[in-house]
Amino acid sequence: MVTLLRGTLRPLRLFQALPGPAADVPLRAASQGTGLLYPEHIPTSLLQKVLLTAGSAGMALYNPYRHALFQQNLLPDFAGARPIPRPCLLPCRERPRISLSTLDLDKLRSLPEGSLGREYLRFLDVNRVSPDTRAPTRFVDDEELAYVIQRYREVHDMLHTLLGMPTNILGEIVVKWFEAVQTGLPMCILGALFGPIRLSAQHLQVLVSELVPWAVQNGRRAPCVLNLYYERRWEQPLKALREELGITDPPVHIKA
Protein backbone atom coordinates (compact mmCIF):
# COMPACT_ATOMS: atom_id res chain seq x y z
CA MET A 1 0.00 0.00 0.00
CA VAL A 2 2.82 2.40 0.88
CA THR A 3 4.39 1.79 -2.52
CA LEU A 4 1.12 2.55 -4.28
CA LEU A 5 0.60 5.74 -2.30
CA ARG A 6 4.17 6.89 -2.89
CA GLY A 7 3.73 6.42 -6.62
CA THR A 8 0.61 8.57 -6.55
CA LEU A 9 2.05 11.30 -4.36
CA ARG A 10 5.22 11.92 -6.36
CA PRO A 11 3.71 13.14 -9.65
CA LEU A 12 0.85 15.04 -8.04
CA ARG A 13 2.99 17.26 -5.75
CA LEU A 14 0.34 17.36 -3.07
CA PHE A 15 -0.49 20.20 -0.75
CA GLN A 16 0.96 22.96 -2.91
CA ALA A 17 -0.52 26.38 -2.24
CA LEU A 18 -3.63 27.17 -4.23
CA PRO A 19 -3.33 30.02 -6.73
CA GLY A 20 -4.62 33.33 -5.48
CA PRO A 21 -3.63 36.30 -3.32
CA ALA A 22 -0.75 35.46 -1.03
CA ALA A 23 -1.48 38.12 1.57
CA ASP A 24 -2.79 36.93 4.92
CA VAL A 25 -4.77 38.84 7.49
CA PRO A 26 -3.87 38.38 11.17
CA LEU A 27 -6.55 37.16 13.54
CA ARG A 28 -7.95 39.20 16.37
CA ALA A 29 -8.97 38.24 19.89
CA ALA A 30 -6.23 35.70 20.49
CA SER A 31 -5.73 34.19 23.92
CA GLN A 32 -2.92 32.39 25.68
CA GLY A 33 -5.26 29.99 27.44
CA THR A 34 -6.96 32.29 29.94
CA GLY A 35 -10.48 33.69 29.75
CA LEU A 36 -13.43 32.64 27.58
CA LEU A 37 -13.43 33.99 24.02
CA TYR A 38 -16.72 32.41 22.87
CA PRO A 39 -19.54 30.45 24.58
CA GLU A 40 -18.07 26.94 24.13
CA HIS A 41 -14.44 27.96 24.68
CA ILE A 42 -12.38 25.82 27.06
CA PRO A 43 -8.98 27.42 27.73
CA THR A 44 -6.13 24.90 27.77
CA SER A 45 -2.48 24.90 28.74
CA LEU A 46 0.35 23.96 26.41
CA LEU A 47 0.55 20.48 27.95
CA GLN A 48 -3.19 19.96 27.55
CA LYS A 49 -2.99 21.03 23.92
CA VAL A 50 -0.22 18.51 23.27
CA LEU A 51 -2.19 15.69 24.92
CA LEU A 52 -5.40 16.57 23.07
CA THR A 53 -3.52 16.80 19.79
CA ALA A 54 -1.99 13.37 20.30
CA GLY A 55 -5.37 11.86 21.14
CA SER A 56 -7.09 13.49 18.18
CA ALA A 57 -4.33 12.40 15.82
CA GLY A 58 -4.59 8.83 17.08
CA MET A 59 -8.35 8.74 16.54
CA ALA A 60 -7.94 10.30 13.09
CA LEU A 61 -5.68 7.41 12.13
CA TYR A 62 -8.01 4.81 13.62
CA ASN A 63 -11.21 6.28 12.22
CA PRO A 64 -10.85 8.97 9.50
CA TYR A 65 -14.56 9.84 9.59
CA ARG A 66 -14.87 10.39 13.35
CA HIS A 67 -15.41 14.15 13.10
CA ALA A 68 -16.69 14.53 16.64
CA LEU A 69 -13.17 13.78 17.84
CA PHE A 70 -11.50 16.30 15.56
CA GLN A 71 -10.48 18.82 18.16
CA GLN A 72 -8.78 21.83 16.72
CA ASN A 73 -5.69 21.39 18.87
CA LEU A 74 -4.12 20.11 15.69
CA LEU A 75 -3.91 23.84 14.97
CA PRO A 76 -2.62 25.15 18.32
CA ASP A 77 -2.10 28.89 18.42
CA PHE A 78 1.01 29.05 20.55
CA ALA A 79 2.23 32.35 19.11
CA GLY A 80 -0.93 34.29 19.92
CA ALA A 81 -1.79 35.29 16.34
CA ARG A 82 -2.41 33.08 13.33
CA PRO A 83 -3.16 34.34 9.81
CA ILE A 84 -6.32 33.33 7.98
CA PRO A 85 -5.77 32.66 4.26
CA ARG A 86 -7.50 35.40 2.31
CA PRO A 87 -9.68 32.97 0.26
CA CYS A 88 -11.35 31.88 3.52
CA LEU A 89 -12.17 35.32 4.92
CA LEU A 90 -15.66 35.97 3.56
CA PRO A 91 -17.62 33.59 5.82
CA CYS A 92 -16.21 35.41 8.86
CA ARG A 93 -17.95 38.67 8.00
CA GLU A 94 -21.49 37.42 8.55
CA ARG A 95 -20.62 34.08 10.15
CA PRO A 96 -23.39 31.88 8.76
CA ARG A 97 -24.05 28.59 10.56
CA ILE A 98 -25.46 25.31 9.30
CA SER A 99 -27.60 23.57 11.91
CA LEU A 100 -31.15 22.39 12.43
CA SER A 101 -31.94 25.73 14.05
CA THR A 102 -30.83 27.68 10.96
CA LEU A 103 -32.06 25.34 8.20
CA ASP A 104 -35.62 25.45 6.87
CA LEU A 105 -36.03 21.75 6.09
CA ASP A 106 -39.50 22.17 4.61
CA LYS A 107 -38.16 24.77 2.19
CA LEU A 108 -35.28 22.51 1.19
CA ARG A 109 -37.73 19.67 0.50
CA SER A 110 -39.80 21.95 -1.72
CA LEU A 111 -36.85 22.88 -3.94
CA PRO A 112 -36.54 21.40 -7.45
CA GLU A 113 -34.84 18.07 -8.00
CA GLY A 114 -31.14 18.51 -8.61
CA SER A 115 -30.85 21.77 -6.66
CA LEU A 116 -28.12 22.09 -4.04
CA GLY A 117 -30.60 22.33 -1.17
CA ARG A 118 -32.64 19.33 -2.29
CA GLU A 119 -29.55 17.18 -2.89
CA TYR A 120 -28.01 18.21 0.44
CA LEU A 121 -31.19 17.23 2.26
CA ARG A 122 -31.28 13.96 0.32
CA PHE A 123 -27.72 13.27 1.47
CA LEU A 124 -28.71 13.85 5.10
CA ASP A 125 -31.78 11.60 4.80
CA VAL A 126 -30.07 8.75 2.94
CA ASN A 127 -27.09 8.65 5.29
CA ARG A 128 -29.17 9.37 8.42
CA VAL A 129 -26.95 12.20 9.56
CA SER A 130 -27.72 15.62 10.96
CA PRO A 131 -25.83 18.92 10.78
CA ASP A 132 -26.13 19.02 14.57
CA THR A 133 -23.88 15.97 14.95
CA ARG A 134 -20.82 18.20 14.53
CA ALA A 135 -19.35 18.94 17.94
CA PRO A 136 -18.74 22.65 18.62
CA THR A 137 -15.28 24.16 18.60
CA ARG A 138 -13.95 24.27 22.15
CA PHE A 139 -10.18 24.38 22.45
CA VAL A 140 -9.07 27.05 19.96
CA ASP A 141 -7.69 30.09 21.75
CA ASP A 142 -8.71 32.52 19.04
CA GLU A 143 -12.30 33.54 18.46
CA GLU A 144 -12.05 34.06 14.69
CA LEU A 145 -10.06 30.91 14.05
CA ALA A 146 -12.61 29.01 16.13
CA TYR A 147 -15.35 30.13 13.74
CA VAL A 148 -13.33 29.13 10.67
CA ILE A 149 -12.81 25.65 12.10
CA GLN A 150 -16.49 25.42 13.08
CA ARG A 151 -17.47 26.37 9.54
CA TYR A 152 -15.13 23.72 8.19
CA ARG A 153 -16.87 21.09 10.27
CA GLU A 154 -20.38 22.23 9.39
CA VAL A 155 -19.82 22.22 5.62
CA HIS A 156 -18.26 18.75 5.62
CA ASP A 157 -21.54 17.12 4.58
CA MET A 158 -21.86 19.78 1.88
CA LEU A 159 -18.55 18.56 0.48
CA HIS A 160 -19.92 15.03 0.33
CA THR A 161 -22.83 16.43 -1.68
CA LEU A 162 -20.59 18.45 -4.00
CA LEU A 163 -18.20 15.55 -4.60
CA GLY A 164 -20.89 12.88 -4.80
CA MET A 165 -19.22 10.80 -2.09
CA PRO A 166 -21.04 8.51 0.38
CA THR A 167 -20.20 8.33 4.08
CA ASN A 168 -18.54 4.91 3.98
CA ILE A 169 -14.81 4.74 4.67
CA LEU A 170 -13.81 4.93 0.99
CA GLY A 171 -15.96 8.01 0.42
CA GLU A 172 -14.66 9.67 3.58
CA ILE A 173 -11.05 9.10 2.56
CA VAL A 174 -11.68 10.68 -0.84
CA VAL A 175 -13.22 13.72 0.87
CA LYS A 176 -10.21 13.85 3.20
CA TRP A 177 -7.85 14.03 0.21
CA PHE A 178 -9.88 16.93 -1.21
CA GLU A 179 -9.89 18.71 2.17
CA ALA A 180 -6.19 18.08 2.72
CA VAL A 181 -5.27 19.75 -0.57
CA GLN A 182 -7.60 22.69 0.09
CA THR A 183 -6.88 23.35 3.77
CA GLY A 184 -3.63 21.63 4.72
CA LEU A 185 -5.19 20.69 8.08
CA PRO A 186 -3.06 18.00 9.81
CA MET A 187 -6.12 15.90 10.64
CA CYS A 188 -7.13 15.83 6.96
CA ILE A 189 -3.63 14.88 5.85
CA LEU A 190 -3.39 12.11 8.45
CA GLY A 191 -6.81 10.74 7.54
CA ALA A 192 -5.97 10.85 3.83
CA LEU A 193 -2.61 9.11 4.20
CA PHE A 194 -3.39 6.52 6.86
CA GLY A 195 -7.12 5.92 6.41
CA PRO A 196 -6.47 3.62 3.42
CA ILE A 197 -4.79 1.11 5.76
CA ARG A 198 -8.26 -0.22 6.54
CA LEU A 199 -9.28 -0.68 2.89
CA SER A 200 -9.39 -3.94 0.99
CA ALA A 201 -6.84 -4.47 -1.78
CA GLN A 202 -9.52 -3.89 -4.43
CA HIS A 203 -10.73 -0.62 -2.93
CA LEU A 204 -7.15 0.52 -2.34
CA GLN A 205 -6.31 0.00 -6.00
CA VAL A 206 -9.33 2.07 -7.09
CA LEU A 207 -8.50 4.76 -4.55
CA VAL A 208 -4.86 5.15 -5.57
CA SER A 209 -5.26 4.79 -9.32
CA GLU A 210 -8.43 6.83 -9.86
CA LEU A 211 -10.00 8.53 -6.85
CA VAL A 212 -6.94 10.16 -5.25
CA PRO A 213 -5.77 11.83 -8.49
CA TRP A 214 -9.34 13.03 -9.08
CA ALA A 215 -9.71 14.43 -5.55
CA VAL A 216 -6.32 16.16 -5.68
CA GLN A 217 -6.94 17.74 -9.08
CA ASN A 218 -10.36 19.01 -8.04
CA GLY A 219 -9.08 20.23 -4.68
CA ARG A 220 -6.36 22.27 -6.36
CA ARG A 221 -8.62 23.60 -9.11
CA ALA A 222 -11.62 24.62 -6.98
CA PRO A 223 -11.63 27.85 -4.94
CA CYS A 224 -11.71 27.60 -1.16
CA VAL A 225 -14.95 25.75 -0.44
CA LEU A 226 -15.10 27.23 3.06
CA ASN A 227 -15.65 30.56 1.38
CA LEU A 228 -18.92 29.60 -0.30
CA TYR A 229 -22.10 31.05 1.14
CA TYR A 230 -24.06 27.82 0.68
CA GLU A 231 -27.11 29.23 2.42
CA ARG A 232 -27.62 31.62 -0.51
CA ARG A 233 -27.24 28.89 -3.12
CA TRP A 234 -29.87 26.34 -2.09
CA GLU A 235 -31.87 26.88 -5.29
CA GLN A 236 -28.85 26.67 -7.60
CA PRO A 237 -28.62 23.42 -9.58
CA LEU A 238 -25.92 21.22 -8.10
CA LYS A 239 -24.53 20.52 -11.56
CA ALA A 240 -24.17 24.25 -12.25
CA LEU A 241 -22.41 24.80 -8.93
CA ARG A 242 -19.97 21.99 -9.67
CA GLU A 243 -19.21 23.53 -13.06
CA GLU A 244 -18.69 26.93 -11.43
CA LEU A 245 -16.21 25.45 -8.95
CA GLY A 246 -14.47 23.29 -11.53
CA ILE A 247 -15.47 20.05 -9.80
CA THR A 248 -15.85 17.17 -12.24
CA ASP A 249 -17.82 13.95 -11.82
CA PRO A 250 -16.03 11.14 -9.95
CA PRO A 251 -14.25 8.68 -12.26
CA VAL A 252 -16.00 5.75 -10.58
CA HIS A 253 -19.26 5.35 -8.67
CA ILE A 254 -18.90 4.44 -5.00
CA LYS A 255 -21.80 2.54 -3.51
CA ALA A 256 -23.10 3.86 -0.21
mmCIF file of C-alpha atoms in Angstrom:
data_model
loop_
_atom_site.group_PDB
_atom_site.id
_atom_site.type_symbol
_atom_site.label_atom_id
_atom_site.label_comp_id
_atom_site.label_asym_id
_atom_site.label_seq_id
_atom_site.Cartn_x
_atom_site.Cartn_y
_atom_site.Cartn_z
ATOM 1 C CA MET A 1 0.000 0.000 0.000
ATOM 2 C CA VAL A 2 2.816 2.400 0.884
ATOM 3 C CA THR A 3 4.394 1.789 -2.524
ATOM 4 C CA LEU A 4 1.116 2.548 -4.276
ATOM 5 C CA LEU A 5 0.602 5.743 -2.297
ATOM 6 C CA ARG A 6 4.173 6.889 -2.890
ATOM 7 C CA GLY A 7 3.728 6.418 -6.623
ATOM 8 C CA THR A 8 0.609 8.570 -6.545
ATOM 9 C CA LEU A 9 2.055 11.304 -4.355
ATOM 10 C CA ARG A 10 5.221 11.924 -6.361
ATOM 11 C CA PRO A 11 3.706 13.136 -9.654
ATOM 12 C CA LEU A 12 0.853 15.041 -8.037
ATOM 13 C CA ARG A 13 2.989 17.258 -5.747
ATOM 14 C CA LEU A 14 0.341 17.358 -3.071
ATOM 15 C CA PHE A 15 -0.492 20.198 -0.754
ATOM 16 C CA GLN A 16 0.963 22.961 -2.906
ATOM 17 C CA ALA A 17 -0.516 26.381 -2.242
ATOM 18 C CA LEU A 18 -3.633 27.169 -4.226
ATOM 19 C CA PRO A 19 -3.330 30.021 -6.727
ATOM 20 C CA GLY A 20 -4.618 33.332 -5.480
ATOM 21 C CA PRO A 21 -3.630 36.298 -3.317
ATOM 22 C CA ALA A 22 -0.753 35.464 -1.026
ATOM 23 C CA ALA A 23 -1.476 38.120 1.566
ATOM 24 C CA ASP A 24 -2.791 36.932 4.923
ATOM 25 C CA VAL A 25 -4.769 38.841 7.491
ATOM 26 C CA PRO A 26 -3.875 38.380 11.175
ATOM 27 C CA LEU A 27 -6.549 37.157 13.540
ATOM 28 C CA ARG A 28 -7.953 39.195 16.371
ATOM 29 C CA ALA A 29 -8.965 38.237 19.890
ATOM 30 C CA ALA A 30 -6.226 35.696 20.486
ATOM 31 C CA SER A 31 -5.729 34.191 23.918
ATOM 32 C CA GLN A 32 -2.916 32.393 25.678
ATOM 33 C CA GLY A 33 -5.256 29.990 27.439
ATOM 34 C CA THR A 34 -6.961 32.295 29.942
ATOM 35 C CA GLY A 35 -10.485 33.690 29.750
ATOM 36 C CA LEU A 36 -13.434 32.641 27.578
ATOM 37 C CA LEU A 37 -13.432 33.993 24.024
ATOM 38 C CA TYR A 38 -16.723 32.413 22.873
ATOM 39 C CA PRO A 39 -19.539 30.451 24.583
ATOM 40 C CA GLU A 40 -18.073 26.943 24.129
ATOM 41 C CA HIS A 41 -14.445 27.958 24.682
ATOM 42 C CA ILE A 42 -12.382 25.816 27.059
ATOM 43 C CA PRO A 43 -8.977 27.416 27.728
ATOM 44 C CA THR A 44 -6.133 24.896 27.773
ATOM 45 C CA SER A 45 -2.482 24.904 28.740
ATOM 46 C CA LEU A 46 0.351 23.957 26.406
ATOM 47 C CA LEU A 47 0.549 20.479 27.951
ATOM 48 C CA GLN A 48 -3.191 19.958 27.554
ATOM 49 C CA LYS A 49 -2.988 21.030 23.915
ATOM 50 C CA VAL A 50 -0.222 18.512 23.269
ATOM 51 C CA LEU A 51 -2.192 15.693 24.916
ATOM 52 C CA LEU A 52 -5.400 16.572 23.074
ATOM 53 C CA THR A 53 -3.523 16.803 19.790
ATOM 54 C CA ALA A 54 -1.986 13.368 20.299
ATOM 55 C CA GLY A 55 -5.365 11.861 21.140
ATOM 56 C CA SER A 56 -7.092 13.495 18.179
ATOM 57 C CA ALA A 57 -4.330 12.400 15.819
ATOM 58 C CA GLY A 58 -4.593 8.830 17.076
ATOM 59 C CA MET A 59 -8.348 8.736 16.539
ATOM 60 C CA ALA A 60 -7.944 10.302 13.085
ATOM 61 C CA LEU A 61 -5.679 7.411 12.130
ATOM 62 C CA TYR A 62 -8.012 4.811 13.625
ATOM 63 C CA ASN A 63 -11.214 6.276 12.219
ATOM 64 C CA PRO A 64 -10.849 8.966 9.500
ATOM 65 C CA TYR A 65 -14.557 9.844 9.587
ATOM 66 C CA ARG A 66 -14.865 10.389 13.354
ATOM 67 C CA HIS A 67 -15.410 14.151 13.102
ATOM 68 C CA ALA A 68 -16.692 14.530 16.638
ATOM 69 C CA LEU A 69 -13.168 13.778 17.840
ATOM 70 C CA PHE A 70 -11.503 16.299 15.563
ATOM 71 C CA GLN A 71 -10.478 18.821 18.157
ATOM 72 C CA GLN A 72 -8.780 21.833 16.721
ATOM 73 C CA ASN A 73 -5.691 21.390 18.870
ATOM 74 C CA LEU A 74 -4.119 20.109 15.689
ATOM 75 C CA LEU A 75 -3.908 23.839 14.968
ATOM 76 C CA PRO A 76 -2.616 25.147 18.321
ATOM 77 C CA ASP A 77 -2.102 28.889 18.416
ATOM 78 C CA PHE A 78 1.010 29.045 20.553
ATOM 79 C CA ALA A 79 2.234 32.348 19.111
ATOM 80 C CA GLY A 80 -0.932 34.287 19.921
ATOM 81 C CA ALA A 81 -1.793 35.293 16.344
ATOM 82 C CA ARG A 82 -2.408 33.085 13.334
ATOM 83 C CA PRO A 83 -3.158 34.337 9.809
ATOM 84 C CA ILE A 84 -6.321 33.331 7.977
ATOM 85 C CA PRO A 85 -5.768 32.657 4.256
ATOM 86 C CA ARG A 86 -7.505 35.398 2.308
ATOM 87 C CA PRO A 87 -9.675 32.969 0.263
ATOM 88 C CA CYS A 88 -11.351 31.884 3.520
ATOM 89 C CA LEU A 89 -12.172 35.322 4.921
ATOM 90 C CA LEU A 90 -15.656 35.968 3.561
ATOM 91 C CA PRO A 91 -17.624 33.587 5.816
ATOM 92 C CA CYS A 92 -16.212 35.408 8.857
ATOM 93 C CA ARG A 93 -17.949 38.668 8.000
ATOM 94 C CA GLU A 94 -21.494 37.420 8.551
ATOM 95 C CA ARG A 95 -20.619 34.083 10.149
ATOM 96 C CA PRO A 96 -23.394 31.882 8.760
ATOM 97 C CA ARG A 97 -24.048 28.593 10.558
ATOM 98 C CA ILE A 98 -25.461 25.310 9.302
ATOM 99 C CA SER A 99 -27.599 23.569 11.912
ATOM 100 C CA LEU A 100 -31.155 22.386 12.427
ATOM 101 C CA SER A 101 -31.938 25.725 14.048
ATOM 102 C CA THR A 102 -30.830 27.678 10.962
ATOM 103 C CA LEU A 103 -32.061 25.341 8.205
ATOM 104 C CA ASP A 104 -35.619 25.447 6.868
ATOM 105 C CA LEU A 105 -36.029 21.747 6.093
ATOM 106 C CA ASP A 106 -39.503 22.174 4.609
ATOM 107 C CA LYS A 107 -38.164 24.769 2.193
ATOM 108 C CA LEU A 108 -35.281 22.514 1.193
ATOM 109 C CA ARG A 109 -37.734 19.669 0.502
ATOM 110 C CA SER A 110 -39.798 21.953 -1.724
ATOM 111 C CA LEU A 111 -36.847 22.877 -3.938
ATOM 112 C CA PRO A 112 -36.539 21.405 -7.447
ATOM 113 C CA GLU A 113 -34.842 18.071 -8.004
ATOM 114 C CA GLY A 114 -31.144 18.510 -8.606
ATOM 115 C CA SER A 115 -30.849 21.768 -6.657
ATOM 116 C CA LEU A 116 -28.122 22.092 -4.041
ATOM 117 C CA GLY A 117 -30.598 22.331 -1.171
ATOM 118 C CA ARG A 118 -32.636 19.327 -2.295
ATOM 119 C CA GLU A 119 -29.549 17.184 -2.894
ATOM 120 C CA TYR A 120 -28.011 18.210 0.435
ATOM 121 C CA LEU A 121 -31.195 17.231 2.260
ATOM 122 C CA ARG A 122 -31.280 13.956 0.325
ATOM 123 C CA PHE A 123 -27.720 13.265 1.468
ATOM 124 C CA LEU A 124 -28.714 13.845 5.100
ATOM 125 C CA ASP A 125 -31.776 11.596 4.799
ATOM 126 C CA VAL A 126 -30.067 8.747 2.942
ATOM 127 C CA ASN A 127 -27.093 8.655 5.294
ATOM 128 C CA ARG A 128 -29.168 9.367 8.416
ATOM 129 C CA VAL A 129 -26.945 12.196 9.559
ATOM 130 C CA SER A 130 -27.721 15.621 10.956
ATOM 131 C CA PRO A 131 -25.829 18.920 10.782
ATOM 132 C CA ASP A 132 -26.134 19.018 14.571
ATOM 133 C CA THR A 133 -23.881 15.970 14.953
ATOM 134 C CA ARG A 134 -20.820 18.203 14.533
ATOM 135 C CA ALA A 135 -19.346 18.937 17.943
ATOM 136 C CA PRO A 136 -18.742 22.646 18.625
ATOM 137 C CA THR A 137 -15.278 24.160 18.604
ATOM 138 C CA ARG A 138 -13.946 24.274 22.152
ATOM 139 C CA PHE A 139 -10.175 24.378 22.448
ATOM 140 C CA VAL A 140 -9.073 27.046 19.958
ATOM 141 C CA ASP A 141 -7.690 30.093 21.753
ATOM 142 C CA ASP A 142 -8.714 32.520 19.042
ATOM 143 C CA GLU A 143 -12.300 33.543 18.461
ATOM 144 C CA GLU A 144 -12.046 34.062 14.687
ATOM 145 C CA LEU A 145 -10.063 30.907 14.051
ATOM 146 C CA ALA A 146 -12.611 29.010 16.134
ATOM 147 C CA TYR A 147 -15.352 30.127 13.743
ATOM 148 C CA VAL A 148 -13.331 29.134 10.668
ATOM 149 C CA ILE A 149 -12.815 25.647 12.102
ATOM 150 C CA GLN A 150 -16.486 25.416 13.077
ATOM 151 C CA ARG A 151 -17.470 26.372 9.544
ATOM 152 C CA TYR A 152 -15.127 23.716 8.186
ATOM 153 C CA ARG A 153 -16.873 21.085 10.273
ATOM 154 C CA GLU A 154 -20.381 22.226 9.394
ATOM 155 C CA VAL A 155 -19.818 22.225 5.619
ATOM 156 C CA HIS A 156 -18.262 18.750 5.618
ATOM 157 C CA ASP A 157 -21.539 17.125 4.579
ATOM 158 C CA MET A 158 -21.857 19.783 1.883
ATOM 159 C CA LEU A 159 -18.548 18.558 0.479
ATOM 160 C CA HIS A 160 -19.921 15.034 0.328
ATOM 161 C CA THR A 161 -22.832 16.427 -1.679
ATOM 162 C CA LEU A 162 -20.588 18.448 -3.996
ATOM 163 C CA LEU A 163 -18.196 15.554 -4.596
ATOM 164 C CA GLY A 164 -20.888 12.881 -4.800
ATOM 165 C CA MET A 165 -19.220 10.800 -2.088
ATOM 166 C CA PRO A 166 -21.042 8.508 0.381
ATOM 167 C CA THR A 167 -20.196 8.331 4.085
ATOM 168 C CA ASN A 168 -18.540 4.913 3.978
ATOM 169 C CA ILE A 169 -14.815 4.737 4.668
ATOM 170 C CA LEU A 170 -13.809 4.934 0.995
ATOM 171 C CA GLY A 171 -15.965 8.009 0.416
ATOM 172 C CA GLU A 172 -14.662 9.665 3.583
ATOM 173 C CA ILE A 173 -11.050 9.095 2.562
ATOM 174 C CA VAL A 174 -11.680 10.681 -0.841
ATOM 175 C CA VAL A 175 -13.218 13.724 0.866
ATOM 176 C CA LYS A 176 -10.205 13.848 3.203
ATOM 177 C CA TRP A 177 -7.850 14.035 0.206
ATOM 178 C CA PHE A 178 -9.876 16.932 -1.207
ATOM 179 C CA GLU A 179 -9.895 18.712 2.170
ATOM 180 C CA ALA A 180 -6.189 18.076 2.720
ATOM 181 C CA VAL A 181 -5.273 19.747 -0.566
ATOM 182 C CA GLN A 182 -7.599 22.687 0.091
ATOM 183 C CA THR A 183 -6.884 23.347 3.772
ATOM 184 C CA GLY A 184 -3.634 21.626 4.722
ATOM 185 C CA LEU A 185 -5.186 20.686 8.081
ATOM 186 C CA PRO A 186 -3.063 18.003 9.811
ATOM 187 C CA MET A 187 -6.121 15.903 10.640
ATOM 188 C CA CYS A 188 -7.130 15.833 6.959
ATOM 189 C CA ILE A 189 -3.627 14.882 5.854
ATOM 190 C CA LEU A 190 -3.388 12.110 8.449
ATOM 191 C CA GLY A 191 -6.813 10.742 7.538
ATOM 192 C CA ALA A 192 -5.975 10.854 3.827
ATOM 193 C CA LEU A 193 -2.615 9.109 4.203
ATOM 194 C CA PHE A 194 -3.394 6.522 6.859
ATOM 195 C CA GLY A 195 -7.121 5.919 6.411
ATOM 196 C CA PRO A 196 -6.468 3.616 3.416
ATOM 197 C CA ILE A 197 -4.790 1.115 5.763
ATOM 198 C CA ARG A 198 -8.259 -0.223 6.536
ATOM 199 C CA LEU A 199 -9.281 -0.675 2.891
ATOM 200 C CA SER A 200 -9.394 -3.935 0.992
ATOM 201 C CA ALA A 201 -6.844 -4.470 -1.783
ATOM 202 C CA GLN A 202 -9.520 -3.893 -4.430
ATOM 203 C CA HIS A 203 -10.726 -0.617 -2.927
ATOM 204 C CA LEU A 204 -7.151 0.518 -2.342
ATOM 205 C CA GLN A 205 -6.309 0.002 -6.003
ATOM 206 C CA VAL A 206 -9.330 2.065 -7.087
ATOM 207 C CA LEU A 207 -8.496 4.758 -4.546
ATOM 208 C CA VAL A 208 -4.865 5.150 -5.573
ATOM 209 C CA SER A 209 -5.260 4.791 -9.320
ATOM 210 C CA GLU A 210 -8.434 6.827 -9.858
ATOM 211 C CA LEU A 211 -9.999 8.532 -6.853
ATOM 212 C CA VAL A 212 -6.944 10.157 -5.247
ATOM 213 C CA PRO A 213 -5.771 11.829 -8.490
ATOM 214 C CA TRP A 214 -9.343 13.030 -9.085
ATOM 215 C CA ALA A 215 -9.715 14.431 -5.550
ATOM 216 C CA VAL A 216 -6.324 16.160 -5.683
ATOM 217 C CA GLN A 217 -6.943 17.737 -9.078
ATOM 218 C CA ASN A 218 -10.364 19.007 -8.042
ATOM 219 C CA GLY A 219 -9.083 20.234 -4.681
ATOM 220 C CA ARG A 220 -6.364 22.272 -6.359
ATOM 221 C CA ARG A 221 -8.619 23.603 -9.106
ATOM 222 C CA ALA A 222 -11.616 24.622 -6.975
ATOM 223 C CA PRO A 223 -11.630 27.851 -4.936
ATOM 224 C CA CYS A 224 -11.706 27.596 -1.158
ATOM 225 C CA VAL A 225 -14.953 25.747 -0.443
ATOM 226 C CA LEU A 226 -15.103 27.226 3.064
ATOM 227 C CA ASN A 227 -15.648 30.562 1.377
ATOM 228 C CA LEU A 228 -18.923 29.595 -0.295
ATOM 229 C CA TYR A 229 -22.104 31.051 1.139
ATOM 230 C CA TYR A 230 -24.061 27.821 0.676
ATOM 231 C CA GLU A 231 -27.113 29.226 2.417
ATOM 232 C CA ARG A 232 -27.620 31.617 -0.505
ATOM 233 C CA ARG A 233 -27.244 28.888 -3.122
ATOM 234 C CA TRP A 234 -29.865 26.339 -2.086
ATOM 235 C CA GLU A 235 -31.869 26.883 -5.290
ATOM 236 C CA GLN A 236 -28.847 26.669 -7.595
ATOM 237 C CA PRO A 237 -28.618 23.420 -9.580
ATOM 238 C CA LEU A 238 -25.916 21.218 -8.102
ATOM 239 C CA LYS A 239 -24.532 20.522 -11.560
ATOM 240 C CA ALA A 240 -24.174 24.255 -12.252
ATOM 241 C CA LEU A 241 -22.406 24.801 -8.928
ATOM 242 C CA ARG A 242 -19.969 21.995 -9.671
ATOM 243 C CA GLU A 243 -19.205 23.528 -13.058
ATOM 244 C CA GLU A 244 -18.687 26.931 -11.433
ATOM 245 C CA LEU A 245 -16.214 25.446 -8.954
ATOM 246 C CA GLY A 246 -14.473 23.289 -11.534
ATOM 247 C CA ILE A 247 -15.475 20.049 -9.800
ATOM 248 C CA THR A 248 -15.853 17.170 -12.242
ATOM 249 C CA ASP A 249 -17.822 13.951 -11.823
ATOM 250 C CA PRO A 250 -16.032 11.136 -9.952
ATOM 251 C CA PRO A 251 -14.245 8.680 -12.259
ATOM 252 C CA VAL A 252 -16.004 5.751 -10.575
ATOM 253 C CA HIS A 253 -19.256 5.353 -8.674
ATOM 254 C CA ILE A 254 -18.902 4.439 -5.002
ATOM 255 C CA LYS A 255 -21.802 2.539 -3.514
ATOM 256 C CA ALA A 256 -23.103 3.863 -0.208
#
